[in-house]
Amino acid sequence: MTPSRHRLTNYRTIPPRGIIAADSKRFEALGKGDMVTEIPNGKNKSTKVFVRDVLYAPMLGATLISVSRITQGGYSLHFRGQECQIFDAKDRRIGSVPLVHGLHRSRKKTRRMNVYHVCMAE
């Protein structure tokens, strides 16, 4: 899910879909599309990952990417210690997302806002 409509390609509107956040607040997804996101891969490096059917939820505070969306793209994840390692279909490590305050997240600054890409269990 993302609040950043401009990051989605192949965007299409959907009937409003109610979502309840972990803090019990409600918000709606209004569309979906595909997104390329960058996963940290060493110091000052990153790997681009294509994620399909990302929901557009303008009231969401950050971009959240679920484990199932990553694995549907042909990637696998391994949670080890304080990091989530991401591997491609040939079992090459393409990234590592650190554990920060209980979430695996990588911070990416954009012109408009800070966006957090999160690996989370569904």
PDB file of C-alpha atoms in Angstrom:
ATOM      1  CA  MET A   1       0.000   0.000   0.000  1.00  0.00           C
ATOM      2  CA  THR A   2       1.192   3.499  -0.702  1.00  0.00           C
ATOM      3  CA  PRO A   3      -0.049   7.057  -0.257  1.00  0.00           C
ATOM      4  CA  SER A   4       2.078   8.061  -3.271  1.00  0.00           C
ATOM      5  CA  ARG A   5      -0.124   7.860  -6.384  1.00  0.00           C
ATOM      6  CA  HIS A   6       2.675   9.226  -8.589  1.00  0.00           C
ATOM      7  CA  ARG A   7       4.800   6.122  -7.900  1.00  0.00           C
ATOM      8  CA  LEU A   8       2.236   3.746  -9.445  1.00  0.00           C
ATOM      9  CA  THR A   9       2.227   2.677 -13.087  1.00  0.00           C
ATOM     10  CA  ASN A  10      -0.674   0.883 -14.781  1.00  0.00           C
ATOM     11  CA  TYR A  11      -2.891   2.675 -12.268  1.00  0.00           C
ATOM     12  CA  ARG A  12      -6.589   1.857 -12.158  1.00  0.00           C
ATOM     13  CA  THR A  13      -9.291   3.011  -9.797  1.00  0.00           C
ATOM     14  CA  ILE A  14     -11.093   0.445  -7.665  1.00  0.00           C
ATOM     15  CA  PRO A  15     -14.276   0.639  -5.614  1.00  0.00           C
ATOM     16  CA  PRO A  16     -13.249   2.108  -2.236  1.00  0.00           C
ATOM     17  CA  ARG A  17     -11.827  -0.708  -0.115  1.00  0.00           C
ATOM     18  CA  GLY A  18     -11.919  -0.238   3.654  1.00  0.00           C
ATOM     19  CA  ILE A  19      -8.747  -1.058   5.553  1.00  0.00           C
ATOM     20  CA  ILE A  20      -8.269  -1.137   9.318  1.00  0.00           C
ATOM     21  CA  ALA A  21      -4.768  -0.254  10.541  1.00  0.00           C
ATOM     22  CA  ALA A  22      -3.006  -1.835  13.517  1.00  0.00           C
ATOM     23  CA  ASP A  23      -4.133   1.113  15.672  1.00  0.00           C
ATOM     24  CA  SER A  24      -7.783   0.443  14.651  1.00  0.00           C
ATOM     25  CA  LYS A  25      -7.996   3.558  12.461  1.00  0.00           C
ATOM     26  CA  ARG A  26      -9.897   3.132   9.188  1.00  0.00           C
ATOM     27  CA  PHE A  27      -8.822   4.371   5.787  1.00  0.00           C
ATOM     28  CA  GLU A  28      -9.643   3.456   2.201  1.00  0.00           C
ATOM     29  CA  ALA A  29      -7.739   2.214  -0.813  1.00  0.00           C
ATOM     30  CA  LEU A  30      -9.011   3.993  -3.936  1.00  0.00           C
ATOM     31  CA  GLY A  31      -6.910   2.380  -6.653  1.00  0.00           C
ATOM     32  CA  LYS A  32      -4.010   0.091  -7.420  1.00  0.00           C
ATOM     33  CA  GLY A  33      -1.062  -0.159  -9.742  1.00  0.00           C
ATOM     34  CA  ASP A  34       2.463  -1.467 -10.109  1.00  0.00           C
ATOM     35  CA  MET A  35       5.467   0.074  -8.395  1.00  0.00           C
ATOM     36  CA  VAL A  36       9.232  -0.135  -8.550  1.00  0.00           C
ATOM     37  CA  THR A  37      10.842   0.283  -5.141  1.00  0.00           C
ATOM     38  CA  GLU A  38      14.470   0.312  -4.072  1.00  0.00           C
ATOM     39  CA  ILE A  39      15.761  -2.176  -1.503  1.00  0.00           C
ATOM     40  CA  PRO A  40      19.022  -1.375   0.348  1.00  0.00           C
ATOM     41  CA  ASN A  41      21.863  -3.603  -0.849  1.00  0.00           C
ATOM     42  CA  GLY A  42      25.001  -2.612   1.005  1.00  0.00           C
ATOM     43  CA  LYS A  43      26.417   0.777   1.848  1.00  0.00           C
ATOM     44  CA  ASN A  44      25.069   3.445  -0.522  1.00  0.00           C
ATOM     45  CA  LYS A  45      23.678   0.801  -2.923  1.00  0.00           C
ATOM     46  CA  SER A  46      20.188  -0.398  -3.713  1.00  0.00           C
ATOM     47  CA  THR A  47      18.364  -2.852  -5.959  1.00  0.00           C
ATOM     48  CA  LYS A  48      15.130  -2.049  -7.778  1.00  0.00           C
ATOM     49  CA  VAL A  49      12.267  -4.467  -7.117  1.00  0.00           C
ATOM     50  CA  PHE A  50       9.024  -4.564  -9.125  1.00  0.00           C
ATOM     51  CA  VAL A  51       5.844  -5.011  -7.046  1.00  0.00           C
ATOM     52  CA  ARG A  52       2.452  -5.656  -8.702  1.00  0.00           C
ATOM     53  CA  ASP A  53      -1.017  -4.537  -7.612  1.00  0.00           C
ATOM     54  CA  VAL A  54       0.047  -2.089  -4.902  1.00  0.00           C
ATOM     55  CA  LEU A  55      -3.003  -0.450  -3.312  1.00  0.00           C
ATOM     56  CA  TYR A  56      -3.257   3.351  -3.388  1.00  0.00           C
ATOM     57  CA  ALA A  57      -4.433   4.648   0.008  1.00  0.00           C
ATOM     58  CA  PRO A  58      -3.964   8.443   0.180  1.00  0.00           C
ATOM     59  CA  MET A  59      -4.511   8.633   3.969  1.00  0.00           C
ATOM     60  CA  LEU A  60      -1.800   6.057   4.713  1.00  0.00           C
ATOM     61  CA  GLY A  61       1.229   7.559   6.459  1.00  0.00           C
ATOM     62  CA  ALA A  62       3.922   5.502   4.694  1.00  0.00           C
ATOM     63  CA  THR A  63       4.419   2.954   1.938  1.00  0.00           C
ATOM     64  CA  LEU A  64       4.004  -0.585   3.289  1.00  0.00           C
ATOM     65  CA  ILE A  65       5.052  -3.605   1.256  1.00  0.00           C
ATOM     66  CA  SER A  66       3.888  -6.993   2.492  1.00  0.00           C
ATOM     67  CA  VAL A  67       5.898 -10.179   2.362  1.00  0.00           C
ATOM     68  CA  SER A  68       3.308 -11.728   0.028  1.00  0.00           C
ATOM     69  CA  ARG A  69       3.743  -8.939  -2.545  1.00  0.00           C
ATOM     70  CA  ILE A  70       7.509  -9.478  -2.554  1.00  0.00           C
ATOM     71  CA  THR A  71       7.219 -13.268  -2.915  1.00  0.00           C
ATOM     72  CA  GLN A  72       4.575 -12.966  -5.659  1.00  0.00           C
ATOM     73  CA  GLY A  73       7.217 -11.116  -7.652  1.00  0.00           C
ATOM     74  CA  GLY A  74       9.473 -14.189  -7.583  1.00  0.00           C
ATOM     75  CA  TYR A  75      11.638 -13.083  -4.663  1.00  0.00           C
ATOM     76  CA  SER A  76      12.237 -14.899  -1.383  1.00  0.00           C
ATOM     77  CA  LEU A  77      12.897 -13.483   2.063  1.00  0.00           C
ATOM     78  CA  HIS A  78      14.973 -14.734   4.944  1.00  0.00           C
ATOM     79  CA  PHE A  79      14.608 -13.148   8.370  1.00  0.00           C
ATOM     80  CA  ARG A  80      17.906 -13.491  10.214  1.00  0.00           C
ATOM     81  CA  GLY A  81      18.902 -11.626  13.346  1.00  0.00           C
ATOM     82  CA  GLN A  82      18.216  -7.939  12.832  1.00  0.00           C
ATOM     83  CA  GLU A  83      17.638  -8.013   9.077  1.00  0.00           C
ATOM     84  CA  CYS A  84      15.321  -9.206   6.342  1.00  0.00           C
ATOM     85  CA  GLN A  85      17.397 -10.508   3.434  1.00  0.00           C
ATOM     86  CA  ILE A  86      15.803 -10.542  -0.013  1.00  0.00           C
ATOM     87  CA  PHE A  87      16.855 -12.985  -2.737  1.00  0.00           C
ATOM     88  CA  ASP A  88      16.042 -13.137  -6.448  1.00  0.00           C
ATOM     89  CA  ALA A  89      14.818 -16.223  -8.339  1.00  0.00           C
ATOM     90  CA  LYS A  90      18.440 -17.394  -8.782  1.00  0.00           C
ATOM     91  CA  ASP A  91      18.938 -17.216  -4.994  1.00  0.00           C
ATOM     92  CA  ARG A  92      21.252 -14.194  -5.209  1.00  0.00           C
ATOM     93  CA  ARG A  93      20.943 -11.739  -2.334  1.00  0.00           C
ATOM     94  CA  ILE A  94      19.656  -8.487  -3.789  1.00  0.00           C
ATOM     95  CA  GLY A  95      19.024  -6.591  -0.590  1.00  0.00           C
ATOM     96  CA  SER A  96      18.849  -6.422   3.157  1.00  0.00           C
ATOM     97  CA  VAL A  97      16.335  -4.420   5.187  1.00  0.00           C
ATOM     98  CA  PRO A  98      17.277  -3.710   8.829  1.00  0.00           C
ATOM     99  CA  LEU A  99      15.003  -4.142  11.831  1.00  0.00           C
ATOM    100  CA  VAL A 100      14.184  -0.682  13.260  1.00  0.00           C
ATOM    101  CA  HIS A 101      11.800  -0.275  16.211  1.00  0.00           C
ATOM    102  CA  GLY A 102      10.214  -3.677  15.585  1.00  0.00           C
ATOM    103  CA  LEU A 103       9.741  -3.251  11.806  1.00  0.00           C
ATOM    104  CA  HIS A 104      11.970  -4.093   8.881  1.00  0.00           C
ATOM    105  CA  ARG A 105      12.139  -0.759   7.143  1.00  0.00           C
ATOM    106  CA  SER A 106      14.292   1.237   4.831  1.00  0.00           C
ATOM    107  CA  ARG A 107      13.979   4.955   4.750  1.00  0.00           C
ATOM    108  CA  LYS A 108      14.002   6.669   1.392  1.00  0.00           C
ATOM    109  CA  LYS A 109      13.840  10.424   1.223  1.00  0.00           C
ATOM    110  CA  THR A 110      11.847  11.938  -1.592  1.00  0.00           C
ATOM    111  CA  ARG A 111      11.195  15.557  -2.490  1.00  0.00           C
ATOM    112  CA  ARG A 112       7.709  15.467  -1.048  1.00  0.00           C
ATOM    113  CA  MET A 113       7.987  13.300   2.055  1.00  0.00           C
ATOM    114  CA  ASN A 114       9.840  10.539   3.792  1.00  0.00           C
ATOM    115  CA  VAL A 115       8.606   7.146   2.640  1.00  0.00           C
ATOM    116  CA  TYR A 116       9.157   3.926   4.533  1.00  0.00           C
ATOM    117  CA  HIS A 117       9.288   0.657   2.639  1.00  0.00           C
ATOM    118  CA  VAL A 118       8.426  -2.106   5.053  1.00  0.00           C
ATOM    119  CA  CYS A 119       8.671  -5.879   4.904  1.00  0.00           C
ATOM    120  CA  MET A 120       5.913  -7.175   7.142  1.00  0.00           C
ATOM    121  CA  ALA A 121       4.069 -10.416   7.699  1.00  0.00           C
ATOM    122  CA  GLU A 122       0.414 -10.603   6.698  1.00  0.00           C
TER     123      GLU A 122
END
